[in-house]
Amino acid sequence: MADVVVQLKVLPVGIEVDLNRLQDQIKDVLPGNARVYKIIEEPIAYGLKCLKVTVIIPDAEGGTDPVEKAISSINEVSRVEVELVSRM
């Protein structure tokens, strides 16, 4: 089974969110079959930043849903958007 690279845009609820702590929370809540490749901060506007999270998951039924739901369950996360899905 091939792996899939998924890039997610994670938007925090506000500028007061500690993005380093949020990165740790994302790593903690990911399903066991997902692994973080990299996380970068990207400015949006007026001091608000988002996290671009690149995750590697197995190509399986359900796709990116388990990863999206896990990250969305974090209280400091406002929204999760899938930006890219590609087979490795």
PDB file of N, CA and C in Angstrom:
ATOM      1  N   MET A   1       0.839  -1.168   0.000  1.00  0.00           N
ATOM      2  CA  MET A   1       0.000   0.000   0.000  1.00  0.00           C
ATOM      3  C   MET A   1       0.894   1.245   0.000  1.00  0.00           C
ATOM      4  N   ALA A   2       0.575   2.195  -0.841  1.00  0.00           N
ATOM      5  CA  ALA A   2       1.363   3.422  -0.955  1.00  0.00           C
ATOM      6  C   ALA A   2       1.005   4.399   0.160  1.00  0.00           C
ATOM      7  N   ASP A   3       1.909   5.322   0.393  1.00  0.00           N
ATOM      8  CA  ASP A   3       1.641   6.392   1.352  1.00  0.00           C
ATOM      9  C   ASP A   3       1.145   7.624   0.612  1.00  0.00           C
ATOM     10  N   VAL A   4       0.472   8.488   1.356  1.00  0.00           N
ATOM     11  CA  VAL A   4      -0.083   9.717   0.807  1.00  0.00           C
ATOM     12  C   VAL A   4       0.447  10.888   1.626  1.00  0.00           C
ATOM     13  N   VAL A   5       0.856  11.944   0.933  1.00  0.00           N
ATOM     14  CA  VAL A   5       1.279  13.178   1.590  1.00  0.00           C
ATOM     15  C   VAL A   5       0.083  14.119   1.605  1.00  0.00           C
ATOM     16  N   VAL A   6      -0.222  14.649   2.784  1.00  0.00           N
ATOM     17  CA  VAL A   6      -1.350  15.558   2.946  1.00  0.00           C
ATOM     18  C   VAL A   6      -0.839  16.856   3.551  1.00  0.00           C
ATOM     19  N   GLN A   7      -1.152  17.982   2.904  1.00  0.00           N
ATOM     20  CA  GLN A   7      -0.815  19.284   3.481  1.00  0.00           C
ATOM     21  C   GLN A   7      -2.097  19.931   3.965  1.00  0.00           C
ATOM     22  N   LEU A   8      -2.097  20.312   5.238  1.00  0.00           N
ATOM     23  CA  LEU A   8      -3.264  20.911   5.870  1.00  0.00           C
ATOM     24  C   LEU A   8      -2.937  22.329   6.318  1.00  0.00           C
ATOM     25  N   LYS A   9      -3.911  23.203   6.196  1.00  0.00           N
ATOM     26  CA  LYS A   9      -3.804  24.558   6.727  1.00  0.00           C
ATOM     27  C   LYS A   9      -4.640  24.583   8.000  1.00  0.00           C
ATOM     28  N   VAL A  10      -3.983  24.798   9.133  1.00  0.00           N
ATOM     29  CA  VAL A  10      -4.657  24.791  10.430  1.00  0.00           C
ATOM     30  C   VAL A  10      -4.740  26.228  10.931  1.00  0.00           C
ATOM     31  N   LEU A  11      -5.974  26.717  11.093  1.00  0.00           N
ATOM     32  CA  LEU A  11      -6.195  28.084  11.550  1.00  0.00           C
ATOM     33  C   LEU A  11      -6.561  28.084  13.030  1.00  0.00           C
ATOM     34  N   PRO A  12      -5.795  28.824  13.848  1.00  0.00           N
ATOM     35  CA  PRO A  12      -6.117  28.908  15.271  1.00  0.00           C
ATOM     36  C   PRO A  12      -7.311  29.832  15.506  1.00  0.00           C
ATOM     37  N   VAL A  13      -7.869  29.779  16.721  1.00  0.00           N
ATOM     38  CA  VAL A  13      -9.037  30.604  17.043  1.00  0.00           C
ATOM     39  C   VAL A  13      -8.690  32.080  17.173  1.00  0.00           C
ATOM     40  N   GLY A  14      -7.429  32.413  17.389  1.00  0.00           N
ATOM     41  CA  GLY A  14      -7.039  33.817  17.509  1.00  0.00           C
ATOM     42  C   GLY A  14      -5.541  33.979  17.626  1.00  0.00           C
ATOM     43  N   ILE A  15      -5.107  35.250  17.701  1.00  0.00           N
ATOM     44  CA  ILE A  15      -3.667  35.529  17.751  1.00  0.00           C
ATOM     45  C   ILE A  15      -3.045  35.164  19.095  1.00  0.00           C
ATOM     46  N   GLU A  16      -3.891  34.971  20.119  1.00  0.00           N
ATOM     47  CA  GLU A  16      -3.378  34.649  21.452  1.00  0.00           C
ATOM     48  C   GLU A  16      -2.963  33.185  21.602  1.00  0.00           C
ATOM     49  N   VAL A  17      -3.250  32.353  20.618  1.00  0.00           N
ATOM     50  CA  VAL A  17      -2.922  30.925  20.688  1.00  0.00           C
ATOM     51  C   VAL A  17      -1.411  30.732  20.554  1.00  0.00           C
ATOM     52  N   ASP A  18      -0.830  29.960  21.458  1.00  0.00           N
ATOM     53  CA  ASP A  18       0.590  29.623  21.424  1.00  0.00           C
ATOM     54  C   ASP A  18       0.791  28.556  20.343  1.00  0.00           C
ATOM     55  N   LEU A  19       1.410  28.947  19.230  1.00  0.00           N
ATOM     56  CA  LEU A  19       1.547  28.033  18.093  1.00  0.00           C
ATOM     57  C   LEU A  19       2.503  26.877  18.379  1.00  0.00           C
ATOM     58  N   ASN A  20       3.486  27.081  19.245  1.00  0.00           N
ATOM     59  CA  ASN A  20       4.382  25.974  19.608  1.00  0.00           C
ATOM     60  C   ASN A  20       3.612  24.904  20.370  1.00  0.00           C
ATOM     61  N   ARG A  21       2.759  25.341  21.282  1.00  0.00           N
ATOM     62  CA  ARG A  21       1.925  24.397  22.039  1.00  0.00           C
ATOM     63  C   ARG A  21       0.934  23.704  21.107  1.00  0.00           C
ATOM     64  N   LEU A  22       0.385  24.465  20.164  1.00  0.00           N
ATOM     65  CA  LEU A  22      -0.561  23.896  19.204  1.00  0.00           C
ATOM     66  C   LEU A  22       0.118  22.824  18.347  1.00  0.00           C
ATOM     67  N   GLN A  23       1.362  23.059  17.956  1.00  0.00           N
ATOM     68  CA  GLN A  23       2.104  22.051  17.190  1.00  0.00           C
ATOM     69  C   GLN A  23       2.228  20.754  17.985  1.00  0.00           C
ATOM     70  N   ASP A  24       2.543  20.878  19.270  1.00  0.00           N
ATOM     71  CA  ASP A  24       2.657  19.688  20.123  1.00  0.00           C
ATOM     72  C   ASP A  24       1.319  18.967  20.240  1.00  0.00           C
ATOM     73  N   GLN A  25       0.232  19.732  20.373  1.00  0.00           N
ATOM     74  CA  GLN A  25      -1.095  19.132  20.477  1.00  0.00           C
ATOM     75  C   GLN A  25      -1.461  18.386  19.196  1.00  0.00           C
ATOM     76  N   ILE A  26      -1.110  18.955  18.055  1.00  0.00           N
ATOM     77  CA  ILE A  26      -1.391  18.304  16.772  1.00  0.00           C
ATOM     78  C   ILE A  26      -0.661  16.964  16.705  1.00  0.00           C
ATOM     79  N   LYS A  27       0.607  16.954  17.079  1.00  0.00           N
ATOM     80  CA  LYS A  27       1.385  15.708  17.065  1.00  0.00           C
ATOM     81  C   LYS A  27       0.780  14.660  17.996  1.00  0.00           C
ATOM     82  N   ASP A  28       0.238  15.114  19.125  1.00  0.00           N
ATOM     83  CA  ASP A  28      -0.334  14.192  20.114  1.00  0.00           C
ATOM     84  C   ASP A  28      -1.660  13.576  19.679  1.00  0.00           C
ATOM     85  N   VAL A  29      -2.489  14.329  18.929  1.00  0.00           N
ATOM     86  CA  VAL A  29      -3.836  13.836  18.594  1.00  0.00           C
ATOM     87  C   VAL A  29      -3.905  13.056  17.282  1.00  0.00           C
ATOM     88  N   LEU A  30      -2.850  13.083  16.496  1.00  0.00           N
ATOM     89  CA  LEU A  30      -2.898  12.384  15.208  1.00  0.00           C
ATOM     90  C   LEU A  30      -3.109  10.887  15.406  1.00  0.00           C
ATOM     91  N   PRO A  31      -3.877  10.271  14.508  1.00  0.00           N
ATOM     92  CA  PRO A  31      -4.053   8.813  14.580  1.00  0.00           C
ATOM     93  C   PRO A  31      -2.699   8.110  14.473  1.00  0.00           C
ATOM     94  N   GLY A  32      -2.625   6.893  14.987  1.00  0.00           N
ATOM     95  CA  GLY A  32      -1.376   6.138  15.028  1.00  0.00           C
ATOM     96  C   GLY A  32      -0.737   5.874  13.680  1.00  0.00           C
ATOM     97  N   ASN A  33      -1.542   5.856  12.615  1.00  0.00           N
ATOM     98  CA  ASN A  33      -0.994   5.570  11.290  1.00  0.00           C
ATOM     99  C   ASN A  33      -0.502   6.824  10.573  1.00  0.00           C
ATOM    100  N   ALA A  34      -0.641   7.994  11.197  1.00  0.00           N
ATOM    101  CA  ALA A  34      -0.214   9.260  10.588  1.00  0.00           C
ATOM    102  C   ALA A  34       1.061   9.743  11.260  1.00  0.00           C
ATOM    103  N   ARG A  35       1.951  10.324  10.463  1.00  0.00           N
ATOM    104  CA  ARG A  35       3.164  10.898  11.041  1.00  0.00           C
ATOM    105  C   ARG A  35       3.413  12.282  10.431  1.00  0.00           C
ATOM    106  N   VAL A  36       3.871  13.185  11.273  1.00  0.00           N
ATOM    107  CA  VAL A  36       4.134  14.556  10.842  1.00  0.00           C
ATOM    108  C   VAL A  36       5.448  14.585  10.078  1.00  0.00           C
ATOM    109  N   TYR A  37       5.419  15.163   8.890  1.00  0.00           N
ATOM    110  CA  TYR A  37       6.638  15.357   8.112  1.00  0.00           C
ATOM    111  C   TYR A  37       7.258  16.707   8.464  1.00  0.00           C
ATOM    112  N   LYS A  38       6.407  17.760   8.454  1.00  0.00           N
ATOM    113  CA  LYS A  38       6.888  19.081   8.868  1.00  0.00           C
ATOM    114  C   LYS A  38       5.703  19.978   9.208  1.00  0.00           C
ATOM    115  N   ILE A  39       5.995  20.983  10.013  1.00  0.00           N
ATOM    116  CA  ILE A  39       5.012  22.006  10.367  1.00  0.00           C
ATOM    117  C   ILE A  39       5.706  23.357  10.253  1.00  0.00           C
ATOM    118  N   ILE A  40       5.092  24.270   9.509  1.00  0.00           N
ATOM    119  CA  ILE A  40       5.644  25.618   9.399  1.00  0.00           C
ATOM    120  C   ILE A  40       4.560  26.640   9.733  1.00  0.00           C
ATOM    121  N   GLU A  41       5.001  27.779  10.259  1.00  0.00           N
ATOM    122  CA  GLU A  41       4.090  28.886  10.539  1.00  0.00           C
ATOM    123  C   GLU A  41       4.034  29.785   9.311  1.00  0.00           C
ATOM    124  N   GLU A  42       2.833  30.272   9.012  1.00  0.00           N
ATOM    125  CA  GLU A  42       2.669  31.171   7.870  1.00  0.00           C
ATOM    126  C   GLU A  42       1.778  32.342   8.287  1.00  0.00           C
ATOM    127  N   PRO A  43       2.249  33.583   8.082  1.00  0.00           N
ATOM    128  CA  PRO A  43       1.420  34.735   8.430  1.00  0.00           C
ATOM    129  C   PRO A  43       0.196  34.839   7.518  1.00  0.00           C
ATOM    130  N   ILE A  44      -0.927  35.269   8.116  1.00  0.00           N
ATOM    131  CA  ILE A  44      -2.151  35.470   7.337  1.00  0.00           C
ATOM    132  C   ILE A  44      -2.416  36.968   7.222  1.00  0.00           C
ATOM    133  N   ALA A  45      -2.791  37.604   8.351  1.00  0.00           N
ATOM    134  CA  ALA A  45      -3.045  39.047   8.358  1.00  0.00           C
ATOM    135  C   ALA A  45      -3.206  39.529   9.789  1.00  0.00           C
ATOM    136  N   TYR A  46      -2.819  40.771  10.034  1.00  0.00           N
ATOM    137  CA  TYR A  46      -3.041  41.428  11.325  1.00  0.00           C
ATOM    138  C   TYR A  46      -2.511  40.617  12.510  1.00  0.00           C
ATOM    139  N   GLY A  47      -1.366  40.000  12.342  1.00  0.00           N
ATOM    140  CA  GLY A  47      -0.752  39.240  13.420  1.00  0.00           C
ATOM    141  C   GLY A  47      -1.204  37.793  13.527  1.00  0.00           C
ATOM    142  N   LEU A  48      -2.234  37.425  12.796  1.00  0.00           N
ATOM    143  CA  LEU A  48      -2.724  36.045  12.825  1.00  0.00           C
ATOM    144  C   LEU A  48      -1.833  35.169  11.947  1.00  0.00           C
ATOM    145  N   LYS A  49      -1.473  34.016  12.474  1.00  0.00           N
ATOM    146  CA  LYS A  49      -0.668  33.054  11.724  1.00  0.00           C
ATOM    147  C   LYS A  49      -1.404  31.728  11.687  1.00  0.00           C
ATOM    148  N   CYS A  50      -1.135  30.961  10.636  1.00  0.00           N
ATOM    149  CA  CYS A  50      -1.680  29.609  10.551  1.00  0.00           C
ATOM    150  C   CYS A  50      -0.509  28.633  10.567  1.00  0.00           C
ATOM    151  N   LEU A  51      -0.833  27.371  10.723  1.00  0.00           N
ATOM    152  CA  LEU A  51       0.173  26.322  10.634  1.00  0.00           C
ATOM    153  C   LEU A  51      -0.070  25.525   9.365  1.00  0.00           C
ATOM    154  N   LYS A  52       0.972  25.316   8.593  1.00  0.00           N
ATOM    155  CA  LYS A  52       0.918  24.424   7.443  1.00  0.00           C
ATOM    156  C   LYS A  52       1.507  23.098   7.922  1.00  0.00           C
ATOM    157  N   VAL A  53       0.655  22.099   8.023  1.00  0.00           N
ATOM    158  CA  VAL A  53       1.039  20.803   8.572  1.00  0.00           C
ATOM    159  C   VAL A  53       1.095  19.792   7.434  1.00  0.00           C
ATOM    160  N   THR A  54       2.254  19.187   7.239  1.00  0.00           N
ATOM    161  CA  THR A  54       2.408  18.143   6.236  1.00  0.00           C
ATOM    162  C   THR A  54       2.491  16.808   6.963  1.00  0.00           C
ATOM    163  N   VAL A  55       1.565  15.911   6.602  1.00  0.00           N
ATOM    164  CA  VAL A  55       1.418  14.628   7.274  1.00  0.00           C
ATOM    165  C   VAL A  55       1.521  13.517   6.237  1.00  0.00           C
ATOM    166  N   ILE A  56       2.099  12.398   6.623  1.00  0.00           N
ATOM    167  CA  ILE A  56       2.159  11.221   5.757  1.00  0.00           C
ATOM    168  C   ILE A  56       1.241  10.163   6.360  1.00  0.00           C
ATOM    169  N   ILE A  57       0.305   9.680   5.530  1.00  0.00           N
ATOM    170  CA  ILE A  57      -0.651   8.662   5.976  1.00  0.00           C
ATOM    171  C   ILE A  57      -0.692   7.534   4.951  1.00  0.00           C
ATOM    172  N   PRO A  58      -1.132   6.343   5.359  1.00  0.00           N
ATOM    173  CA  PRO A  58      -1.297   5.268   4.384  1.00  0.00           C
ATOM    174  C   PRO A  58      -2.479   5.569   3.463  1.00  0.00           C
ATOM    175  N   ASP A  59      -2.384   5.113   2.231  1.00  0.00           N
ATOM    176  CA  ASP A  59      -3.473   5.274   1.265  1.00  0.00           C
ATOM    177  C   ASP A  59      -4.536   4.238   1.603  1.00  0.00           C
ATOM    178  N   ALA A  60      -5.523   4.651   2.379  1.00  0.00           N
ATOM    179  CA  ALA A  60      -6.545   3.718   2.855  1.00  0.00           C
ATOM    180  C   ALA A  60      -7.920   4.357   2.764  1.00  0.00           C
ATOM    181  N   GLU A  61      -8.924   3.531   2.953  1.00  0.00           N
ATOM    182  CA  GLU A  61     -10.297   4.014   2.948  1.00  0.00           C
ATOM    183  C   GLU A  61     -10.473   5.044   4.061  1.00  0.00           C
ATOM    184  N   GLY A  62     -11.208   6.088   3.782  1.00  0.00           N
ATOM    185  CA  GLY A  62     -11.407   7.155   4.759  1.00  0.00           C
ATOM    186  C   GLY A  62     -10.558   8.363   4.450  1.00  0.00           C
ATOM    187  N   GLY A  63      -9.496   8.171   3.689  1.00  0.00           N
ATOM    188  CA  GLY A  63      -8.659   9.279   3.253  1.00  0.00           C
ATOM    189  C   GLY A  63      -8.144  10.147   4.383  1.00  0.00           C
ATOM    190  N   THR A  64      -8.364  11.448   4.247  1.00  0.00           N
ATOM    191  CA  THR A  64      -7.834  12.413   5.209  1.00  0.00           C
ATOM    192  C   THR A  64      -8.782  12.682   6.373  1.00  0.00           C
ATOM    193  N   ASP A  65      -9.982  12.131   6.341  1.00  0.00           N
ATOM    194  CA  ASP A  65     -10.989  12.419   7.376  1.00  0.00           C
ATOM    195  C   ASP A  65     -10.501  12.186   8.804  1.00  0.00           C
ATOM    196  N   PRO A  66      -9.868  11.043   9.118  1.00  0.00           N
ATOM    197  CA  PRO A  66      -9.426  10.840  10.507  1.00  0.00           C
ATOM    198  C   PRO A  66      -8.434  11.906  10.983  1.00  0.00           C
ATOM    199  N   VAL A  67      -7.544  12.332  10.099  1.00  0.00           N
ATOM    200  CA  VAL A  67      -6.557  13.352  10.459  1.00  0.00           C
ATOM    201  C   VAL A  67      -7.250  14.698  10.657  1.00  0.00           C
ATOM    202  N   GLU A  68      -8.143  15.065   9.740  1.00  0.00           N
ATOM    203  CA  GLU A  68      -8.873  16.331   9.857  1.00  0.00           C
ATOM    204  C   GLU A  68      -9.697  16.381  11.138  1.00  0.00           C
ATOM    205  N   LYS A  69     -10.402  15.302  11.434  1.00  0.00           N
ATOM    206  CA  LYS A  69     -11.239  15.257  12.644  1.00  0.00           C
ATOM    207  C   LYS A  69     -10.394  15.342  13.906  1.00  0.00           C
ATOM    208  N   ALA A  70      -9.258  14.662  13.920  1.00  0.00           N
ATOM    209  CA  ALA A  70      -8.386  14.686  15.098  1.00  0.00           C
ATOM    210  C   ALA A  70      -7.877  16.098  15.371  1.00  0.00           C
ATOM    211  N   ILE A  71      -7.403  16.779  14.333  1.00  0.00           N
ATOM    212  CA  ILE A  71      -6.880  18.138  14.513  1.00  0.00           C
ATOM    213  C   ILE A  71      -8.011  19.105  14.852  1.00  0.00           C
ATOM    214  N   SER A  72      -9.166  18.938  14.234  1.00  0.00           N
ATOM    215  CA  SER A  72     -10.318  19.808  14.511  1.00  0.00           C
ATOM    216  C   SER A  72     -10.810  19.680  15.948  1.00  0.00           C
ATOM    217  N   SER A  73     -10.514  18.563  16.591  1.00  0.00           N
ATOM    218  CA  SER A  73     -10.972  18.345  17.967  1.00  0.00           C
ATOM    219  C   SER A  73     -10.206  19.182  18.993  1.00  0.00           C
ATOM    220  N   ILE A  74      -9.114  19.801  18.590  1.00  0.00           N
ATOM    221  CA  ILE A  74      -8.324  20.642  19.491  1.00  0.00           C
ATOM    222  C   ILE A  74      -9.068  21.963  19.695  1.00  0.00           C
ATOM    223  N   ASN A  75      -9.224  22.374  20.950  1.00  0.00           N
ATOM    224  CA  ASN A  75      -9.992  23.583  21.274  1.00  0.00           C
ATOM    225  C   ASN A  75      -9.450  24.850  20.622  1.00  0.00           C
ATOM    226  N   GLU A  76      -8.139  24.958  20.462  1.00  0.00           N
ATOM    227  CA  GLU A  76      -7.529  26.167  19.908  1.00  0.00           C
ATOM    228  C   GLU A  76      -7.599  26.236  18.385  1.00  0.00           C
ATOM    229  N   VAL A  77      -8.165  25.209  17.747  1.00  0.00           N
ATOM    230  CA  VAL A  77      -8.249  25.170  16.283  1.00  0.00           C
ATOM    231  C   VAL A  77      -9.614  25.664  15.830  1.00  0.00           C
ATOM    232  N   SER A  78      -9.586  26.661  14.950  1.00  0.00           N
ATOM    233  CA  SER A  78     -10.816  27.211  14.387  1.00  0.00           C
ATOM    234  C   SER A  78     -11.267  26.409  13.170  1.00  0.00           C
ATOM    235  N   ARG A  79     -10.300  26.103  12.290  1.00  0.00           N
ATOM    236  CA  ARG A  79     -10.643  25.433  11.033  1.00  0.00           C
ATOM    237  C   ARG A  79      -9.433  24.670  10.498  1.00  0.00           C
ATOM    238  N   VAL A  80      -9.717  23.579   9.793  1.00  0.00           N
ATOM    239  CA  VAL A  80      -8.681  22.784   9.131  1.00  0.00           C
ATOM    240  C   VAL A  80      -9.065  22.664   7.663  1.00  0.00           C
ATOM    241  N   GLU A  81      -8.136  23.024   6.776  1.00  0.00           N
ATOM    242  CA  GLU A  81      -8.381  22.936   5.334  1.00  0.00           C
ATOM    243  C   GLU A  81      -7.336  22.034   4.694  1.00  0.00           C
ATOM    244  N   VAL A  82      -7.781  21.125   3.851  1.00  0.00           N
ATOM    245  CA  VAL A  82      -6.850  20.291   3.087  1.00  0.00           C
ATOM    246  C   VAL A  82      -6.417  21.095   1.868  1.00  0.00           C
ATOM    247  N   GLU A  83      -5.117  21.289   1.725  1.00  0.00           N
ATOM    248  CA  GLU A  83      -4.595  22.058   0.598  1.00  0.00           C
ATOM    249  C   GLU A  83      -4.009  21.173  -0.493  1.00  0.00           C
ATOM    250  N   LEU A  84      -3.508  19.997  -0.106  1.00  0.00           N
ATOM    251  CA  LEU A  84      -2.827  19.149  -1.079  1.00  0.00           C
ATOM    252  C   LEU A  84      -2.901  17.703  -0.624  1.00  0.00           C
ATOM    253  N   VAL A  85      -3.164  16.825  -1.564  1.00  0.00           N
ATOM    254  CA  VAL A  85      -3.098  15.383  -1.326  1.00  0.00           C
ATOM    255  C   VAL A  85      -2.362  14.783  -2.514  1.00  0.00           C
ATOM    256  N   SER A  86      -1.298  14.026  -2.235  1.00  0.00           N
ATOM    257  CA  SER A  86      -0.506  13.448  -3.313  1.00  0.00           C
ATOM    258  C   SER A  86       0.046  12.102  -2.881  1.00  0.00           C
ATOM    259  N   ARG A  87       0.046  11.167  -3.814  1.00  0.00           N
ATOM    260  CA  ARG A  87       0.651   9.862  -3.546  1.00  0.00           C
ATOM    261  C   ARG A  87       2.155   9.966  -3.593  1.00  0.00           C
ATOM    262  N   MET A  88       2.804   9.201  -2.743  1.00  0.00           N
ATOM    263  CA  MET A  88       4.279   9.199  -2.730  1.00  0.00           C
ATOM    264  C   MET A  88       4.797   8.167  -3.706  1.00  0.00           C
TER     265      MET A  88
END
